[in-house]
Short mmCIF file of C-alpha atoms in Angstrom, two decimals:
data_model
loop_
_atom_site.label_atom_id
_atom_site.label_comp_id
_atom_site.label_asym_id
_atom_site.label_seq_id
_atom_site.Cartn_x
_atom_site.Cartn_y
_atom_site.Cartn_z
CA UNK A 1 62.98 -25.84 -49.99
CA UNK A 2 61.20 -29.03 -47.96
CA UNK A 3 57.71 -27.77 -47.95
CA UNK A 4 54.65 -25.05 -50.02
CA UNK A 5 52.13 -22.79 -48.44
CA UNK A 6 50.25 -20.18 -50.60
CA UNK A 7 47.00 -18.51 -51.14
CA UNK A 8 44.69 -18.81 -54.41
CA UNK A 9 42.79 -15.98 -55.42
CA UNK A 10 41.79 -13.89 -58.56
CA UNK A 11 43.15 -11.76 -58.38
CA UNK A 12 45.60 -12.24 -55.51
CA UNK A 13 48.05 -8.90 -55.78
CA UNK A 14 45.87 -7.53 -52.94
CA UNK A 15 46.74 -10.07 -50.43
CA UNK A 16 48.54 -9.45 -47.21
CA UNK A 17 48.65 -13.21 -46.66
CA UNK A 18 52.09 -13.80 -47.73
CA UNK A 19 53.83 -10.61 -45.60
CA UNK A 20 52.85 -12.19 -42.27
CA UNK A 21 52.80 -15.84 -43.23
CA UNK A 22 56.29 -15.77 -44.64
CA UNK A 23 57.32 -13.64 -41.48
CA UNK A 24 55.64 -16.15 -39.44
CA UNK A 25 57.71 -19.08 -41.25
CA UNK A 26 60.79 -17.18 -41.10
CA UNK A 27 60.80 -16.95 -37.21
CA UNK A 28 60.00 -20.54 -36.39
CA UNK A 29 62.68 -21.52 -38.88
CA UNK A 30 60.54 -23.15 -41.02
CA UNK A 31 62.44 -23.93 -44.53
CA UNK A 32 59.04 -22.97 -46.70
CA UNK A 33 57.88 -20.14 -48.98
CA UNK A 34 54.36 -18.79 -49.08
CA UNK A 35 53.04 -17.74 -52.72
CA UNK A 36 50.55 -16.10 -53.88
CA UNK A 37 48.96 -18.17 -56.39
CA UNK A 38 46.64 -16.08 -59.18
CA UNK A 39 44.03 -19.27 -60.31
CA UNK A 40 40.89 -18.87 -62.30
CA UNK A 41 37.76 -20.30 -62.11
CA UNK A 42 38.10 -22.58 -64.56
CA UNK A 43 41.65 -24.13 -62.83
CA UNK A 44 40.85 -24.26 -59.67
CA UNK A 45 40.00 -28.25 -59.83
CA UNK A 46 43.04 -28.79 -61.03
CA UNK A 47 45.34 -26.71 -58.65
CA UNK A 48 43.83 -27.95 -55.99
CA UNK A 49 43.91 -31.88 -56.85
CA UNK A 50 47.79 -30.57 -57.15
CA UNK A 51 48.35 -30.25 -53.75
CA UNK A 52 48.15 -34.11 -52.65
CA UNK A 53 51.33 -34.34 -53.98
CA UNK A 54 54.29 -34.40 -50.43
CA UNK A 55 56.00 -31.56 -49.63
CA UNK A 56 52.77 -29.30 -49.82
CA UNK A 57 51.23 -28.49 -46.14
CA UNK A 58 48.25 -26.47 -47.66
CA UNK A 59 47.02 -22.93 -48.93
CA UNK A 60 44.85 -20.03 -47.72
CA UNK A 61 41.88 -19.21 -50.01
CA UNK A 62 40.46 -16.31 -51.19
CA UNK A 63 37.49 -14.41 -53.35
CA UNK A 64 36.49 -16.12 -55.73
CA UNK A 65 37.25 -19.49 -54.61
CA UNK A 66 36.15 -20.11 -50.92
CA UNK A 67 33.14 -22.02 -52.63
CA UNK A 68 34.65 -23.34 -55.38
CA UNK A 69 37.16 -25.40 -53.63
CA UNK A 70 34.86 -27.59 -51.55
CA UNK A 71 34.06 -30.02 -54.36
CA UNK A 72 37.70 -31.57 -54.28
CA UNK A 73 38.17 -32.17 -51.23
CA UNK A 74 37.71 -35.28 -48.94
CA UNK A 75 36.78 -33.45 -46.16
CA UNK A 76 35.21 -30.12 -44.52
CA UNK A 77 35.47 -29.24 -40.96
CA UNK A 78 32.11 -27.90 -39.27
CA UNK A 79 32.35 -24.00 -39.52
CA UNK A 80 33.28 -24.47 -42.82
CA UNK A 81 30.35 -26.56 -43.56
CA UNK A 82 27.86 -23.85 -41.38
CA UNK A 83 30.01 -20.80 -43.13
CA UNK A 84 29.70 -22.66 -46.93
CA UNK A 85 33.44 -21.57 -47.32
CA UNK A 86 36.94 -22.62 -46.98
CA UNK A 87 39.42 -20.47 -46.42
CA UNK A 88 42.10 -23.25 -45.62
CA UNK A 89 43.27 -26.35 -46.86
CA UNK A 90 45.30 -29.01 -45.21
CA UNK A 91 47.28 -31.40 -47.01
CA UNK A 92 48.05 -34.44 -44.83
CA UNK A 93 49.56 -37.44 -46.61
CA UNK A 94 47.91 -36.93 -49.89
CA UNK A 95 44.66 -35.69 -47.95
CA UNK A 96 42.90 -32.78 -48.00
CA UNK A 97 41.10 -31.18 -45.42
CA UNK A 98 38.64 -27.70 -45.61
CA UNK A 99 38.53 -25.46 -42.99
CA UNK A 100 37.41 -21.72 -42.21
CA UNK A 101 39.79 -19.86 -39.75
CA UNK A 102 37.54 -16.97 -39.97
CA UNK A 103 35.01 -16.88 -37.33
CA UNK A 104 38.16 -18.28 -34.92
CA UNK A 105 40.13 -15.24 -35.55
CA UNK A 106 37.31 -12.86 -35.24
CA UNK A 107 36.62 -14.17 -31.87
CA UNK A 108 39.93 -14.19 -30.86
CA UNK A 109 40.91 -10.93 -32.16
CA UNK A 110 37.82 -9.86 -30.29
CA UNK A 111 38.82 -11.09 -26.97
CA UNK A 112 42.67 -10.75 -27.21
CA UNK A 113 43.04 -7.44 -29.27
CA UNK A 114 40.29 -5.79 -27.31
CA UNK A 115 39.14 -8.07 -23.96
CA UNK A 116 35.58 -8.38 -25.16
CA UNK A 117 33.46 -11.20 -24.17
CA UNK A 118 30.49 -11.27 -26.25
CA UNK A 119 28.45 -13.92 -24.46
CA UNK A 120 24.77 -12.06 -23.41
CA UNK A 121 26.16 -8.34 -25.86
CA UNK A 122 23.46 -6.35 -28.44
CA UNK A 123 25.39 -6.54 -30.87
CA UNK A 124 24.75 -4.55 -34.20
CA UNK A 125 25.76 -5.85 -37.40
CA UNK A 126 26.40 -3.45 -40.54
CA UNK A 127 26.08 -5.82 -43.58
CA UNK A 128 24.45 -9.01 -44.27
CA UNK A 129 27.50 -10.61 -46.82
CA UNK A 130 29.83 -13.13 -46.75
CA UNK A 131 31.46 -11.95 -43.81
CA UNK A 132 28.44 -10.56 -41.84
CA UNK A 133 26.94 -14.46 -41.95
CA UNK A 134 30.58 -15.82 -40.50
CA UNK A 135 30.20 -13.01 -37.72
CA UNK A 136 27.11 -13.96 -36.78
CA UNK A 137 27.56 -17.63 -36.85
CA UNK A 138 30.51 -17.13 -34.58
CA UNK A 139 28.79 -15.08 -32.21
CA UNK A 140 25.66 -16.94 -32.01
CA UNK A 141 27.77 -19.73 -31.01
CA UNK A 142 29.45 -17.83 -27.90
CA UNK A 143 26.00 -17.02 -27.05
CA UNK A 144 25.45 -13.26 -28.05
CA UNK A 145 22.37 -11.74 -26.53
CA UNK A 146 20.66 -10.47 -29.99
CA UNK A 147 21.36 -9.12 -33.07
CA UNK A 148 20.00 -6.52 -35.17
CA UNK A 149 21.24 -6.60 -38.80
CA UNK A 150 21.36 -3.50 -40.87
CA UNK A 151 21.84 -3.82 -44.88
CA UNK A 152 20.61 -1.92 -47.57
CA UNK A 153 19.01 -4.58 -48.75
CA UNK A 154 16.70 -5.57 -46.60
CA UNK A 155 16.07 -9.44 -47.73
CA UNK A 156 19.70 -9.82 -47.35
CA UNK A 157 19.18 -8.91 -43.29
CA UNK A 158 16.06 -10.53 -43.18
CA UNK A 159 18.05 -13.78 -44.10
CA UNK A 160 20.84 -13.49 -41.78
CA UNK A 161 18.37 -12.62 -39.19
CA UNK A 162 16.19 -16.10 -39.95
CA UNK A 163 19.62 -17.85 -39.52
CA UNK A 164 20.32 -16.37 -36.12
CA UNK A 165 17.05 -17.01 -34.99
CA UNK A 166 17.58 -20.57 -36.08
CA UNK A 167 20.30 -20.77 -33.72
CA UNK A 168 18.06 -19.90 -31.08
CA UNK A 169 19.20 -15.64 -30.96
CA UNK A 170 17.34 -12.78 -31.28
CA UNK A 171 17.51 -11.14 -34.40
CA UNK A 172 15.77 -8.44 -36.66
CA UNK A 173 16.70 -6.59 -39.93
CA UNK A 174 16.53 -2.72 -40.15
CA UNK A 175 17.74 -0.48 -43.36
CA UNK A 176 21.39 0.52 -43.07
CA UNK A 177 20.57 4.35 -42.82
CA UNK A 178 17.86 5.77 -40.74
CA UNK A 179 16.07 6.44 -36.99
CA UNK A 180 15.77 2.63 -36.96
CA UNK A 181 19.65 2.51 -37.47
CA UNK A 182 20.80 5.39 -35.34
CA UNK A 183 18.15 3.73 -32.51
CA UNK A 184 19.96 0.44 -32.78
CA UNK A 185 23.12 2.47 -32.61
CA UNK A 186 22.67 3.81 -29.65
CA UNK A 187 21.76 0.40 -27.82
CA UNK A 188 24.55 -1.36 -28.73
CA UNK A 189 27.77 -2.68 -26.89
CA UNK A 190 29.25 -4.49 -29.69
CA UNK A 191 28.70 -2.75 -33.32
CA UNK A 192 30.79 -4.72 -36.53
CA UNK A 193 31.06 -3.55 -39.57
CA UNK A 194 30.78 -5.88 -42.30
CA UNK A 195 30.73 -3.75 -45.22
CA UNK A 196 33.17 -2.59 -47.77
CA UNK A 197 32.11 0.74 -46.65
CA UNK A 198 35.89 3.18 -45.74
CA UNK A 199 38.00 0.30 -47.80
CA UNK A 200 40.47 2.22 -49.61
CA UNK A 201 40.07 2.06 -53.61
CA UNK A 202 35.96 0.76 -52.63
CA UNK A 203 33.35 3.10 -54.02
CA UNK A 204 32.37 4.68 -50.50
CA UNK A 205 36.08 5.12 -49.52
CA UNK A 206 35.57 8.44 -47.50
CA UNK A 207 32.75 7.37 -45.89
CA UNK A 208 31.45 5.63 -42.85
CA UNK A 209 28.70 3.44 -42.05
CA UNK A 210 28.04 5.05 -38.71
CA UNK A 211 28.33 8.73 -37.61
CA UNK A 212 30.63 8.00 -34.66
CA UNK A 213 28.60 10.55 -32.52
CA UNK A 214 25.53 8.05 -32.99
CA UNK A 215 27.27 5.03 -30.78
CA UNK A 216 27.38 4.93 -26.80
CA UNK A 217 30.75 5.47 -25.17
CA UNK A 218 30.00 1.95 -23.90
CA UNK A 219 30.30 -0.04 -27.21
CA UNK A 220 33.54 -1.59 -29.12
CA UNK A 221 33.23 -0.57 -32.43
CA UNK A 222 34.80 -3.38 -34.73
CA UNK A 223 35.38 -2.29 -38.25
CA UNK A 224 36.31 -5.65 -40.64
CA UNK A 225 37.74 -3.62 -42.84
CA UNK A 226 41.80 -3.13 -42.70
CA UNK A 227 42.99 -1.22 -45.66
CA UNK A 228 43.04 1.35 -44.41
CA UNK A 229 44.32 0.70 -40.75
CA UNK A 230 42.48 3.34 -39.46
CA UNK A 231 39.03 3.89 -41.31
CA UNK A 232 36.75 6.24 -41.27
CA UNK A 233 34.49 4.09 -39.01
CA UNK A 234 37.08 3.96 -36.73
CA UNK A 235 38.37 7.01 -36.81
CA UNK A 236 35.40 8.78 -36.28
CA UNK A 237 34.50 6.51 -33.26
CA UNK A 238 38.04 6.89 -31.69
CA UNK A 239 37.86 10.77 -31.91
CA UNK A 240 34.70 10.35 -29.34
CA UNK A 241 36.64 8.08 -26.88
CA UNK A 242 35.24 4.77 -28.18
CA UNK A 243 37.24 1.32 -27.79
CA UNK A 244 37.99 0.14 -31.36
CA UNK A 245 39.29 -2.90 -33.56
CA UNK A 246 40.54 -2.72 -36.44
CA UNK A 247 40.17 -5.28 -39.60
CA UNK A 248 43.94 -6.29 -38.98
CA UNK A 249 43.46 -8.07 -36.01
CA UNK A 250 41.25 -10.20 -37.28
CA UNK A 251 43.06 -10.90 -40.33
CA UNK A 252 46.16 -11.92 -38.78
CA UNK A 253 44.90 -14.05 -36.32
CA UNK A 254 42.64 -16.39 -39.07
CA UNK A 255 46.06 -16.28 -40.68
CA UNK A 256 47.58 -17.50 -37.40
CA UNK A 257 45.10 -20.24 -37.56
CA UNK A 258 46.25 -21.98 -40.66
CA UNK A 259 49.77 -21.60 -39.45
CA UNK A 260 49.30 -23.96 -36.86
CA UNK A 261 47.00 -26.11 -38.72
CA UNK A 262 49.61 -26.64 -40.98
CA UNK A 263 52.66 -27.22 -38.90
CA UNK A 264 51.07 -28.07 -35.71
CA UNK A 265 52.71 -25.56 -32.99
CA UNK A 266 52.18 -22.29 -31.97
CA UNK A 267 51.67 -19.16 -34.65
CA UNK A 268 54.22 -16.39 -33.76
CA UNK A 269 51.02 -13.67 -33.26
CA UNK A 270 53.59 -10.79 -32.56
CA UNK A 271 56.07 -11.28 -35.76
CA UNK A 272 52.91 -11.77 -37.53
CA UNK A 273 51.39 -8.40 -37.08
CA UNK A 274 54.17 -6.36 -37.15
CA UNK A 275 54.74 -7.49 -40.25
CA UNK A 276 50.85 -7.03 -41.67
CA UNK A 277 50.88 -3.50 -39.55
CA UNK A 278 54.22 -2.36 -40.94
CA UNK A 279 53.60 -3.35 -44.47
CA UNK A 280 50.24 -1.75 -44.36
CA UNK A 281 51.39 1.36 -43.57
CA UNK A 282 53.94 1.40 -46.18
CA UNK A 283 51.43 0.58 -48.89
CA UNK A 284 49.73 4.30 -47.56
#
């Protein structure tokens, strides 16, 4: 084995990271294994001050440590910096480098998986977490018309509205339930969910964030969330003849970011999700 690649988590047994990145490997020929690494908190200096050493390209990086990582490293790209996250680390010649593939792959997902540009879009947001602040910082930088954030807590929206407005969008928070909600709804062309709300094993697994007969036939519904492949969000939106996205997508192509951060050439996208698509659905 020449060269490491791996994800750090804890826990990391949920991760589809090494299906598709070990596919991905495996095609190109690459002579490398992907693992799943389960650090703690309290390790996590340690590991990552491990992988200066040649022979390791870099890791993915998941909850808990997106934050924790950035101390110990020499250097952090720019949507890392904006996101305050890393999800990726490059190792090149004893050097390591912080990125987040995130908001990349949910733009691209959005424009290759479903041919959405979402330059001058309302664009609803369900969720004001983690991932609701990289969506918006991703969209606000392709020029998105104006948001409106719903959350159930509204000083969570009421922040990630403040930081859209900062970058010079239109923003406002509304509660997640609601006229206010189903009015927003029904105005939208691009509506994401950013919620744990229809992931399987979550504590609102049945359920969706959004009756699907509250949305316009003209909006993409993009649902974050990809275990399962089709949630409720989505299916109920599909069953009224809206376009759809699926959590997947986006997934795989952050993943397919790394991959050619790391080895510098083209991800193989189509071994990739075949492999996160087809392991999904045996995990159902």
């Amino acid at each position: 084995m020449n060269t490491a690649l791996g994800i750090i988590g804890y826990p990391i047994g949920h991760s589809m990271s090494p299906v598709f990145q070990q596919a991905a490997l495996d095609a190109c020929g690459v002579d490398a294994r992907y693992v799943a690494y389960q650090v703690a908190p309290d390790e996590v200096e340690e590991f990552v001050n491990g992988l200066r050493q040649p022979g390791i390209m870099g890791i993915n990086v998941t909850v808990p440590h997106k934050l924790a990582v950035m101390p110990f490293l020499d250097e952090i790209d720019d949507w890392a910096t904006e996101a305050g996250a890393v999800n990726t680390i490059v190792n090149r010649d004893g050097r390591l480098t912080g990125h987040n593939t995130d908001g990349y792959g949910f733009l691209r997902a959005l424009r290759e998986g479903a041919g959405f540009e979402p330059a001058g879009r309302r664009t609803l947001i369900l969720g004001a977490g983690g991932a609701a602040r990289g969506v918006v910082l991703a969209l606000a930088r392709e020029g998105v018309g104006e948001f409106t954030i719903a959350n159930r807590t509204h000083e969570r929206a009421e922040n990630l509205a403040e930081l859209a407005l900062n970058r010079g969008v239109t923003a406002r928070a509304i509660p997640l339930s609601g006229a206010d909600l189903a009015t927003a709804a029904a105005h939208a062309e691009l509506i994401v969910n950013c919620t744990t709300i229809g992931m399987t094993h979550g504590p609102a697994e049945a359920e969706s964030p959004l009756p699907g007969g509250a949305i316009p036939s003209t909006a993409l519904v993009y649902d974050l969330v990809y275990n399962p492949l089709e949630t409720p969000l989505i299916r109920e939106a599909a069953q009224v003849g809206l376009a759809t996205l699926g959590g997947i997508v986006m997934l795989v192509y952050q993943g397919a970011a790394s991959f050619e951060m790391w080895l510098e050439r083209p991800a193989p996208v189509p071994v990739m999700m075949e492999a996160a698509i087809r392991a999904m659905q045996s995990r159902s």
